[in-house]
Amino acid sequence: MTRAAVVALLLLTSTACSTLSTLHGAEPLAKGKHEFAVGVSLQTASNSFSYVGVPIPQLEFAGRWGLGQDVDFGFRAWLLGAGFDTRYRFWHDERHHLAVAPAIGGFYIPSVGGSVEFHAPVLGQVDLARWAKLSGGPRVVLRDQINPVSMPGGEKGSIARIDVFAGGGARLELAMGRRAWIGFSTDFYAQPARHAIPGWSLGLDFAFRKPDKAPAPNP
Amino acid sequence: MIWLVSAALAAEPLDASVGAGVDLSALRGSARHDVAAGFRLWGTVSPQPWSATFEVAVIPHADHSGLYTYRTLDVDVSAIAEIVAAPHATAFRAGLGPALVVRTTTFVSDATKVANIGVEGGLRARVALDGPLGKHLAWSWHMGSTAHVSGVDWDVGLGLGVAL
Amino acid sequence: MHGWAGGTLKIDGYRHGGRLRIDAAEAPDGSLVALDEDGLVLWSFAAHLGDAVQQLDDRGYDVSPIFPVNVAFSPASFMDFAAVENAAYVLGQRTFILFPDALDNVPLAANAGVVRHEFGHAWFELLASGESGGEIPWLSASADGALAIRSLNEGFADTVAGLLLDDPRFIDPSLVLPERDLTQDSISTGLYPNAGDDPLASLTYDPYRLGSVYAAFAWDVREATDPDAALALAVGAAQAWGDDAVWEDSDRYVLHFIDLADGDARDAACASAAIRFPHLDSPDCP
């Protein structure tokens, strides 16, 4: 690997990254069930290097666990950061689901800085068939990035910066057999806080989980 | 976490609650948003499928340098009409309502001191989750946005309160 | 001047941000004070920029082709992975970039000298290329040539700031940087870029070290004459260097400086060049 490639790789992985991709729908896992997923995507704005004009690839690993009727818990790790969320389904019938999944994430590296981010997605899902689910909805992400500043001459300080992503995403999930699912996602976000160019994501993910029974409709 | 979820799912939804919590706010300035931590008081009455939430947020903020100091205090008051969905004790709320944003600013330097109060009307939107915590307590999470004359503020917070 | 909140700085240019909104209140002495620090920095930057343009106009220099300019506060850019307190000028874009205050002293973007330094970059572009906001002709230079031109650009910008304020340590109110002191005994030997095709060496080259030698050279002439005389020679040398279009040789600026000088100025320039640029051989010096 050339020295330039090493530098580029170090810079890419040292960035304050978020992820803008949608990795799941609105239907929580039943109690005791769990799911594992891996996703790849091309994104802009979530990684600052994309502002040179090139979308940056992102790799994510996610796990989910059903905690009770209508609620599950998720963990997600990406380059560079990690987070968790709780998904709460507040309405459903036999084929439609509505949920909210507040999330928190971030990362920190000493001497580089870090960020903390809060997500508030409201998700809707339509079960097109037992093997196809279409989901999506609006999402707001607040990200607070803090970096130390060290000047020649020894002066030190820090700068905090807010990024707001306001938009949403959509995802189509198709079954591949009984335990595996493939997902195609697209997301688009305006950046109203910094008036920056919009961010977007195009993603592909694979999820592995045990099949669930059909849920009972809302009382 | 599982105990909390079970308690929240098993109990009845709140009819009313009051509480206080911590907020992280992004407040509109001249050229960007300043990040500030504050606290928020809330009161919710919930004759489902609607509810009304009243909020008072107090957000202090300061910028210091060796030459001057800015001290700012934002007090935001809002009343939000919400739709509610609560298949269990935990309720999801989404709503919109009027807001009043009051900002006091003090600038102090060796040369001068300036104080200013700005009052602006606006519109606030928020989504929230809340529910009982045990027999008497309540919890709340929210993310919101307040649009006023100077710009748009954003906030996210967690709180604890009492069920009424 | 157009001020913007945020926006996006891409490789191919600046994408405008949102509207600035600087709220202010009246102080007891009748002056207006911005109600937040970013507004104070922006106002200070604009005031210093206006003062710098007025100073140049009073001295007969026409910098109007540089305007209108954009001033973007903390735009989104590939540099977002880190944070910096600074001000910058984007060549070819007529755009100043300001970053938030992070330290305790005068914010860099509100420092009278730093603002004049950044304007010096805009002026260098105008003098050396003949236009502002157009194609930068020295982009065709080699990697080493481009780095040397960066040094010359930084040196010229320091020269403009130091001479307009007649202060060799104009950065001091914000940062104490002895290496940027225009009165220091610096020489150019060993400071020229020698990166070849090594991209890592290009990334780590510090243009301010050689740039400070160019600036100190001009200050040596100021000390023998006066700020206006030294500035006129620096301006003429930058223009002549640009007219030459020999982008691989930044030291032609020094030779033009000497050629344009006479009397005490030439004596000082020759003496300074003999020390600071010992490899140079000017036909105009004994």
XYZ file of C-alpha atoms in Angstrom:
669
model
C 0.000 0.000 0.000
C 1.457 3.382 -0.930
C 2.072 5.989 1.723
C -0.629 8.146 0.167
C -3.140 5.320 0.485
C -2.171 4.806 4.116
C -2.670 8.497 4.819
C -6.017 8.450 3.014
C -7.176 5.425 4.990
C -6.113 6.984 8.277
C -7.904 10.210 7.417
C -11.077 8.406 6.399
C -11.237 6.394 9.583
C -10.356 9.342 11.757
C -13.350 11.423 10.711
C -16.341 12.269 12.843
C -18.766 10.090 10.984
C -22.420 9.453 11.287
C -24.529 7.106 9.285
C -27.609 8.214 7.405
C -28.801 4.853 6.153
C -32.042 3.155 7.188
C -31.405 -0.387 8.358
C -34.778 -1.516 9.650
C -38.515 -1.048 9.396
C -41.292 -0.393 11.876
C -42.060 -3.933 13.021
C -40.236 -4.841 16.245
C -38.987 -8.312 16.985
C -41.117 -10.448 19.226
C -39.942 -10.957 22.790
C -36.909 -13.197 22.928
C -36.184 -13.015 19.206
C -32.996 -11.544 17.881
C -31.574 -10.375 14.567
C -28.138 -9.703 13.134
C -27.536 -7.476 10.102
C -24.672 -6.168 8.032
C -25.034 -3.269 5.646
C -22.985 -1.366 3.106
C -23.888 1.998 1.688
C -22.639 5.005 -0.212
C -23.220 8.211 1.651
C -22.563 11.931 1.446
C -22.465 14.485 4.266
C -22.287 11.851 6.996
C -18.523 11.732 6.386
C -16.919 15.134 5.860
C -14.567 13.827 3.188
C -17.569 13.421 0.933
C -17.573 17.208 0.539
C -14.708 16.881 -1.912
C -17.440 15.607 -4.223
C -17.165 11.849 -3.822
C -19.647 9.701 -1.863
C -17.937 7.681 0.838
C -18.615 3.989 1.489
C -19.932 2.997 4.897
C -19.981 -0.410 6.559
C -22.321 -1.221 9.437
C -23.078 -4.089 11.763
C -26.316 -4.199 13.704
C -28.082 -6.414 16.176
C -31.618 -6.300 17.554
C -33.346 -8.051 20.453
C -37.065 -8.286 21.152
C -37.881 -7.057 24.669
C -41.638 -7.300 24.774
C -44.715 -6.843 22.704
C -44.159 -3.819 20.428
C -40.672 -2.991 21.654
C -37.174 -4.077 20.774
C -33.662 -2.858 21.348
C -30.965 -2.364 18.757
C -27.218 -1.828 18.660
C -25.324 -0.530 15.650
C -21.649 -0.044 14.825
C -20.248 1.778 11.809
C -17.085 3.530 10.562
C -16.603 5.412 12.803
C -19.005 5.171 15.692
C -21.620 3.139 17.483
C -25.058 3.611 18.931
C -28.187 2.033 20.253
C -31.889 2.592 19.919
C -35.205 1.438 21.261
C -37.971 0.845 18.740
C -41.535 1.211 20.008
C -44.431 0.282 17.765
C -47.320 2.526 18.736
C -49.870 1.280 16.241
C -50.349 -1.646 13.925
C -52.832 -3.857 12.185
C -52.318 -7.033 10.250
C -50.190 -5.450 7.511
C -49.318 -1.945 8.667
C -47.021 -0.748 11.420
C -46.077 2.622 12.899
C -43.144 2.985 15.256
C -40.686 5.468 16.691
C -37.058 4.509 17.338
C -35.137 7.108 19.339
C -31.427 6.480 19.122
C -28.187 7.781 20.534
C -24.720 7.221 19.138
C -21.300 8.702 18.769
C -17.601 8.148 19.083
C -14.597 9.676 20.775
C -10.880 9.517 20.152
C -8.532 11.353 22.521
C -6.760 14.300 20.870
C -9.038 14.061 17.823
C -12.381 14.725 19.460
C -15.699 13.114 18.910
C -19.381 13.507 18.475
C -22.669 12.510 20.062
C -25.763 12.197 17.948
C -29.462 11.773 18.601
C -31.874 10.277 16.105
C -35.646 10.533 16.077
C -37.055 8.427 13.246
C -40.772 7.838 12.920
C -41.229 4.714 10.858
C -44.096 3.299 8.860
C -44.190 -0.149 7.308
C -46.464 -1.936 4.874
C -46.203 -5.708 4.563
C -46.629 -6.107 0.823
C -46.468 -9.876 1.209
C -44.972 -12.335 3.704
C -41.704 -11.999 1.777
C -41.726 -8.257 1.062
C -41.926 -5.272 3.385
C -41.774 -1.591 2.451
C -40.909 0.861 5.205
C -39.766 4.402 5.674
C -40.474 7.705 7.274
C -39.103 11.014 8.427
C -36.042 11.327 10.639
C -34.201 14.141 12.375
C -30.612 13.692 13.486
C -28.909 16.128 15.843
C -25.171 15.684 15.976
C -22.911 17.630 18.308
C -19.261 17.392 17.355
C -16.536 18.592 19.675
C -12.925 18.906 18.603
C -9.941 20.165 20.547
C -8.045 23.054 19.009
C -4.318 23.231 19.475
C -2.507 26.185 17.966
C 1.184 26.704 17.258
C 2.479 28.527 20.299
C 0.679 26.230 22.743
C -2.773 27.837 22.926
C -5.512 25.250 23.402
C -9.288 25.343 23.237
C -12.221 23.467 21.771
C -14.940 24.054 19.239
C -18.423 22.507 19.343
C -20.462 22.304 16.178
C -24.029 21.209 15.556
C -25.146 19.349 12.455
C -28.836 18.770 11.848
C -30.027 16.293 9.266
C -33.753 16.533 8.528
C -35.308 14.244 5.994
C -36.108 10.586 5.772
C -35.555 7.277 4.157
C -37.240 4.286 2.644
C -36.362 0.619 2.634
C -37.578 -2.419 0.761
C -36.923 -5.744 2.456
C -37.213 -9.038 0.609
C -36.985 -12.516 2.067
C -34.261 -14.874 0.962
C -35.511 -18.116 2.407
C -36.905 -18.371 5.957
C -34.187 -16.687 7.985
C -32.438 -14.179 5.760
C -33.603 -10.896 4.360
C -32.048 -8.475 1.890
C -32.779 -4.785 2.182
C -32.444 -1.875 -0.245
C -32.510 1.551 1.295
C -32.359 5.166 0.229
C -32.203 8.238 2.434
C -32.158 11.974 1.788
C -31.529 14.747 4.274
C -31.385 18.513 4.227
C -28.889 20.223 6.532
C -30.815 23.200 7.887
C -28.414 24.141 10.682
C -25.325 24.756 8.533
C -27.173 25.370 5.264
C -24.935 22.759 3.710
C -25.668 20.643 0.666
C -28.062 17.730 1.243
C -26.799 14.365 2.374
C -27.966 11.077 0.951
C -27.427 7.373 1.324
C -27.928 4.352 -0.918
C -27.632 1.097 0.954
C -27.767 -2.647 0.766
C -28.076 -4.818 3.836
C -28.505 -8.425 4.870
C -30.400 -9.407 7.990
C -30.617 -12.799 9.641
C -33.438 -13.652 12.042
C -35.822 -16.425 12.915
C -39.223 -16.105 11.249
C -41.956 -14.530 13.456
C -45.598 -15.468 13.758
C -48.070 -12.915 12.326
C -48.809 -10.294 15.067
C -52.261 -9.813 16.563
C -53.855 -6.516 15.465
C -54.204 -3.615 17.895
C -56.966 -4.040 20.524
C -33.486 -1.932 30.667
C -35.762 -4.995 30.372
C -37.268 -4.252 33.813
C -37.994 -0.702 32.750
C -39.584 -1.875 29.508
C -41.746 -4.419 31.314
C -42.890 -1.859 33.856
C -43.675 0.623 31.102
C -45.618 -1.867 29.024
C -47.590 -3.426 31.872
C -48.976 -0.308 33.557
C -51.707 2.015 32.417
C -51.010 5.079 30.260
C -50.623 8.360 32.111
C -53.621 10.650 32.372
C -51.443 13.525 33.440
C -47.897 14.075 34.557
C -45.449 16.814 35.408
C -41.713 16.593 35.438
C -38.323 18.069 34.708
C -35.452 16.939 32.591
C -32.194 17.797 30.908
C -32.019 19.114 27.391
C -29.346 19.473 24.790
C -30.272 22.448 22.624
C -28.948 23.870 19.387
C -29.746 27.580 19.544
C -29.689 29.797 16.479
C -26.987 32.519 16.563
C -25.653 34.992 14.022
C -24.033 32.433 11.795
C -24.464 28.971 13.275
C -26.047 27.074 16.125
C -24.608 27.182 19.593
C -24.817 24.034 21.660
C -26.093 24.423 25.196
C -27.361 22.193 27.956
C -30.394 23.267 29.900
C -33.377 21.959 31.753
C -36.996 21.676 30.808
C -40.176 21.530 32.877
C -43.156 19.801 31.347
C -46.732 19.075 32.169
C -48.977 16.845 30.099
C -52.697 16.199 30.256
C -53.837 13.337 28.112
C -57.524 12.733 27.428
C -56.626 10.346 24.632
C -56.436 10.288 21.621
C -55.333 13.880 22.117
C -53.094 15.524 24.663
C -51.687 18.886 25.562
C -48.158 19.440 26.774
C -46.883 22.622 28.339
C -43.154 23.193 28.417
C -40.797 25.723 29.951
C -37.177 25.370 28.909
C -34.370 27.266 30.597
C -31.093 27.238 28.690
C -28.087 29.193 29.965
C -25.110 29.719 27.705
C -21.847 31.624 27.987
C -18.915 32.455 25.742
C -15.755 33.587 27.463
C -12.541 34.984 26.174
C -9.820 36.928 27.881
C -11.299 40.129 26.433
C -15.073 39.784 26.824
C -17.851 37.576 28.104
C -21.227 36.832 26.605
C -23.891 35.440 28.934
C -27.153 34.344 27.418
C -30.271 32.895 28.988
C -33.036 31.462 26.819
C -36.433 30.833 28.352
C -38.807 29.113 25.963
C -42.473 28.560 26.775
C -44.719 26.449 24.594
C -48.118 24.799 24.517
C -48.421 21.853 22.186
C -51.505 20.043 20.966
C -50.644 16.444 20.253
C -52.031 13.278 18.813
C -51.378 10.302 21.031
C -50.935 6.620 20.348
C -50.582 4.350 23.397
C -51.160 0.633 22.862
C -49.440 0.205 26.223
C -48.559 2.537 29.060
C -45.861 4.105 26.938
C -47.398 6.805 24.792
C -46.098 8.243 21.541
C -46.982 11.893 21.038
C -46.518 14.153 18.025
C -47.664 17.721 18.096
C -47.482 21.340 17.161
C -48.143 24.537 19.028
C -47.233 28.154 19.704
C -44.040 29.110 21.467
C -42.598 32.198 23.079
C -38.808 32.579 23.027
C -37.241 35.060 25.456
C -33.507 35.619 25.247
C -31.520 37.814 27.603
C -27.953 38.621 26.642
C -25.250 40.378 28.604
C -21.967 41.456 27.030
C -19.159 42.563 29.316
C -15.741 43.848 28.332
C -13.266 46.292 29.823
C -14.748 49.006 27.648
C -18.452 48.510 28.014
C -21.389 46.485 29.272
C -24.511 45.829 27.261
C -27.689 43.998 28.254
C -30.524 43.076 25.950
C -33.831 41.213 26.103
C -35.381 39.792 22.964
C -38.881 38.309 22.810
C -40.077 36.385 19.777
C -43.093 34.316 18.963
C -42.775 31.069 17.150
C -44.059 27.603 16.437
C -42.861 24.443 18.113
C -43.113 20.868 16.882
C -42.068 17.845 18.840
C -42.279 14.077 19.079
C -42.140 12.386 22.439
C -42.384 9.136 24.292
C -43.468 8.996 27.899
C -44.850 6.582 30.373
C -45.100 5.558 33.994
C -42.115 4.470 35.995
C -43.399 2.386 38.837
C -46.483 3.527 40.675
C -45.912 7.258 41.056
C -43.127 8.296 38.757
C -43.066 9.129 35.048
C -40.385 9.388 32.416
C -40.237 11.332 29.174
C -38.103 11.576 26.045
C -38.572 14.174 23.344
C -37.028 15.721 20.277
C -38.321 19.073 19.143
C -37.819 22.094 16.981
C -38.862 25.688 17.560
C -39.083 28.046 14.618
C -39.057 31.723 15.525
C -38.134 35.019 13.899
C -34.380 34.624 14.402
C -34.237 31.084 13.114
C -34.885 27.487 14.097
C -33.747 25.897 17.350
C -33.479 22.159 17.928
C -33.515 20.194 21.135
C -33.528 16.687 22.544
C -34.040 15.685 26.137
C -34.873 13.176 28.821
C -36.890 13.803 31.956
C -38.374 12.360 35.098
C -41.583 13.369 36.741
C -44.585 12.321 38.744
C -47.804 10.812 37.526
C -50.864 12.790 38.511
C -19.303 41.803 0.500
C -21.794 38.961 0.870
C -21.861 37.175 4.220
C -23.083 33.620 4.533
C -23.879 31.342 7.437
C -22.417 27.923 6.782
C -22.765 26.673 3.258
C -20.508 24.067 1.720
C -16.919 24.419 0.564
C -16.354 21.874 -2.168
C -13.319 21.288 -4.330
C -14.940 23.112 -7.222
C -16.181 26.080 -5.252
C -18.270 27.427 -2.415
C -21.978 26.681 -2.261
C -23.742 29.580 -0.596
C -25.109 29.081 2.860
C -27.900 30.770 4.727
C -28.550 34.344 5.634
C -26.459 35.879 8.386
C -28.465 37.460 11.140
C -26.374 39.595 13.470
C -28.514 40.958 16.265
C -27.067 43.937 18.075
C -27.798 46.255 20.957
C -26.709 49.803 21.679
C -23.941 50.357 24.214
C -23.968 53.381 26.549
C -21.564 55.211 24.220
C -23.956 54.809 21.294
C -22.001 52.088 19.515
C -23.633 48.849 18.461
C -22.478 45.583 20.030
C -23.245 42.233 18.452
C -25.279 40.004 20.735
C -23.237 36.885 20.193
C -19.568 36.095 19.686
C -19.917 34.950 16.095
C -21.578 38.247 15.226
C -18.776 40.139 16.954
C -16.177 38.223 14.944
C -18.021 38.781 11.677
C -18.476 42.486 12.277
C -14.851 42.857 13.273
C -13.726 41.012 10.150
C -15.862 43.235 7.933
C -14.621 46.395 9.651
C -10.960 45.412 9.332
C -11.445 44.417 5.710
C -12.993 47.775 4.992
C -10.138 49.536 6.750
C -7.576 47.561 4.754
C -9.224 48.440 1.461
C -9.383 52.108 2.499
C -5.689 52.050 3.419
C -4.786 50.658 0.004
C -7.102 53.058 -1.771
C -5.458 55.978 0.069
C -2.093 54.741 -1.231
C -3.320 54.599 -4.818
C -3.777 50.824 -5.187
C -6.849 49.625 -7.077
C -8.137 46.439 -5.461
C -11.707 46.818 -6.731
C -11.422 43.798 -9.080
C -11.317 41.609 -5.963
C -14.866 42.616 -5.042
C -17.543 41.585 -4.417
C -16.327 38.838 -2.098
C -18.119 36.098 -0.191
C -17.488 35.654 3.521
C -18.568 32.226 4.707
C -18.728 31.443 8.427
C -17.905 27.865 9.324
C -19.008 26.165 6.095
C -19.221 22.412 5.830
C -16.072 21.062 4.217
C -13.757 18.092 4.109
C -11.889 19.729 7.003
C -14.860 19.078 9.315
C -13.087 16.068 10.806
C -11.025 18.490 12.858
C -11.528 21.983 14.201
C -9.489 25.116 13.813
C -9.742 28.741 14.774
C -8.660 30.727 11.769
C -9.533 32.742 8.718
C -8.692 31.724 5.176
C -8.994 32.895 1.582
C -9.875 30.523 -1.220
C -7.888 31.336 -4.350
C -9.950 31.646 -7.488
C -13.212 31.861 -5.548
C -13.202 35.383 -4.075
C -14.264 33.737 -0.836
C -13.073 34.222 2.722
C -13.694 31.418 5.185
C -14.009 32.262 8.872
C -13.894 29.750 11.700
C -15.311 30.185 15.205
C -13.341 31.484 18.145
C -11.869 28.795 20.369
C -9.118 30.548 22.288
C -8.782 33.284 24.838
C -7.302 36.235 22.967
C -8.477 38.246 19.989
C -10.181 35.762 17.654
C -7.987 35.233 14.602
C -10.796 36.159 12.237
C -11.183 39.448 14.134
C -7.463 40.241 14.266
C -6.683 43.372 12.240
C -3.442 41.885 10.969
C -4.848 38.472 10.148
C -7.647 40.059 8.133
C -5.045 42.052 6.196
C -3.002 38.862 5.756
C -5.991 37.054 4.230
C -6.719 40.045 2.025
C -3.075 39.861 1.029
C -3.806 36.451 -0.530
C -6.613 37.951 -2.570
C -4.326 40.775 -3.651
C -1.505 38.353 -4.533
C -3.910 36.511 -6.824
C -4.882 39.781 -8.520
C -1.300 40.990 -8.925
C 0.240 37.710 -10.040
C -2.516 36.469 -12.331
C -3.944 39.780 -13.508
C -7.449 38.954 -12.395
C -9.482 37.923 -9.382
C -11.726 34.907 -9.213
C -10.468 33.398 -12.436
C -8.219 30.510 -13.338
C -5.082 30.327 -11.223
C -2.233 30.169 -13.778
C 0.318 28.522 -11.486
C -1.786 25.384 -11.046
C 0.314 23.978 -13.882
C 3.427 24.116 -11.713
C 5.094 20.969 -10.404
C 4.363 19.783 -6.876
C 7.504 21.466 -5.539
C 6.801 24.581 -7.567
C 3.262 24.806 -6.214
C 4.495 24.472 -2.646
C 7.084 27.207 -3.165
C 4.382 29.461 -4.608
C 2.278 28.764 -1.510
C 5.232 29.953 0.552
C 5.588 33.086 -1.543
C 1.845 33.732 -1.221
C 2.050 33.385 2.553
C 5.098 35.610 2.671
C 3.414 38.293 0.578
C 0.304 38.132 2.782
C 2.440 38.562 5.920
C 4.211 41.441 4.176
C 0.918 43.213 3.445
C -0.314 42.785 7.009
C 2.948 43.792 8.650
C 3.477 46.853 6.465
C -0.105 48.157 6.499
C -0.139 48.046 10.299
C 3.610 48.754 10.563
C 3.731 45.894 13.044
C 6.070 42.919 12.522
C 4.196 40.862 15.144
C 0.653 41.548 13.986
C -0.530 38.089 15.064
C 0.456 38.635 18.719
C -2.965 39.882 19.943
C -4.306 36.445 18.989
C -1.327 34.107 19.155
C 2.304 34.541 20.045
C 4.194 32.975 17.141
C 7.885 33.940 17.242
C 8.471 32.112 13.976
C 6.126 34.571 12.192
C 7.884 37.642 13.584
C 8.991 39.728 10.593
C 12.123 40.870 12.462
C 13.472 37.367 13.008
C 16.824 36.229 11.603
C 15.580 33.588 9.212
C 17.233 32.307 6.064
C 15.801 30.297 3.221
C 18.433 27.587 3.107
C 16.849 24.181 3.632
C 13.301 25.536 3.572
C 12.490 24.971 -0.082
C 10.147 22.093 -0.881
C 11.798 18.937 -2.057
C 8.851 16.607 -2.072
C 9.232 15.272 -5.580
C 6.327 12.904 -6.142
C 5.919 11.950 -2.476
C 2.356 12.952 -1.538
C 3.045 12.505 2.168
C 5.908 15.012 1.989
C 3.617 17.454 0.167
C 1.008 17.110 2.904
C 3.509 17.814 5.662
C 5.360 20.757 4.055
C 5.003 23.967 6.071
C 4.770 26.940 3.677
C 4.994 29.480 6.495
C 8.653 28.800 7.185
C 9.889 29.926 3.761
C 7.060 32.457 3.616
C 8.363 34.115 6.776
C 11.731 34.603 5.065
C 10.094 36.419 2.152
C 8.202 38.594 4.631
C 11.281 39.270 6.749
C 13.139 40.285 3.589
C 10.488 42.941 2.879
C 10.620 44.103 6.503
C 14.373 44.579 6.238
C 13.674 47.105 3.465
C 10.971 48.763 5.585
C 13.446 49.312 8.373
C 15.762 51.105 5.969
C 13.017 53.171 4.366
C 9.355 53.272 5.383
C 6.312 50.963 5.235
C 4.832 52.529 2.112
C 8.061 52.297 0.148
C 8.559 48.661 1.105
C 4.951 47.846 0.260
C 5.256 49.452 -3.171
C 8.303 47.320 -3.926
C 6.562 44.142 -2.720
C 3.564 44.898 -4.888
C 5.700 45.612 -7.926
C 7.747 42.475 -7.396
C 4.632 40.296 -7.095
C 3.251 41.749 -10.281
C 6.521 41.297 -12.150
C 6.834 37.729 -10.892
C 3.366 37.029 -12.205
C 4.161 38.636 -15.557
C 7.234 36.377 -15.868
C 4.996 33.305 -15.480
C 8.022 31.214 -14.513
C 6.052 29.316 -11.901
C 8.842 27.019 -10.805
C 10.973 29.874 -9.474
C 9.450 31.755 -6.544
C 12.757 33.527 -5.873
C 12.312 35.669 -8.981
C 10.106 37.724 -6.656
C 13.211 38.631 -4.635
C 15.174 39.494 -7.788
C 12.353 41.720 -9.054
C 12.130 43.366 -5.641
C 15.807 44.276 -5.819
C 15.534 45.386 -9.429
C 12.676 47.766 -8.655
C 14.434 49.280 -5.629
C 16.901 52.118 -5.604
C 18.944 54.078 -3.104
C 18.561 52.957 0.506
C 15.919 50.463 -0.459
C 18.203 48.678 -2.879
C 21.087 48.651 -0.437
C 18.835 47.124 2.217
C 17.363 44.629 -0.213
C 20.768 43.505 -1.401
C 22.091 43.174 2.133
C 19.025 41.217 3.210
C 19.070 38.934 0.185
C 22.738 38.140 0.706
C 21.880 36.789 4.145
C 18.395 35.374 3.698
C 18.764 34.064 0.117
C 22.505 33.272 -0.090
C 22.030 31.072 -3.155
C 20.656 34.011 -5.175
C 22.884 36.132 -7.346
C 21.261 39.418 -8.295
C 22.928 41.406 -11.081
C 21.698 44.548 -9.338
C 23.675 43.921 -6.176
C 27.404 44.504 -5.747
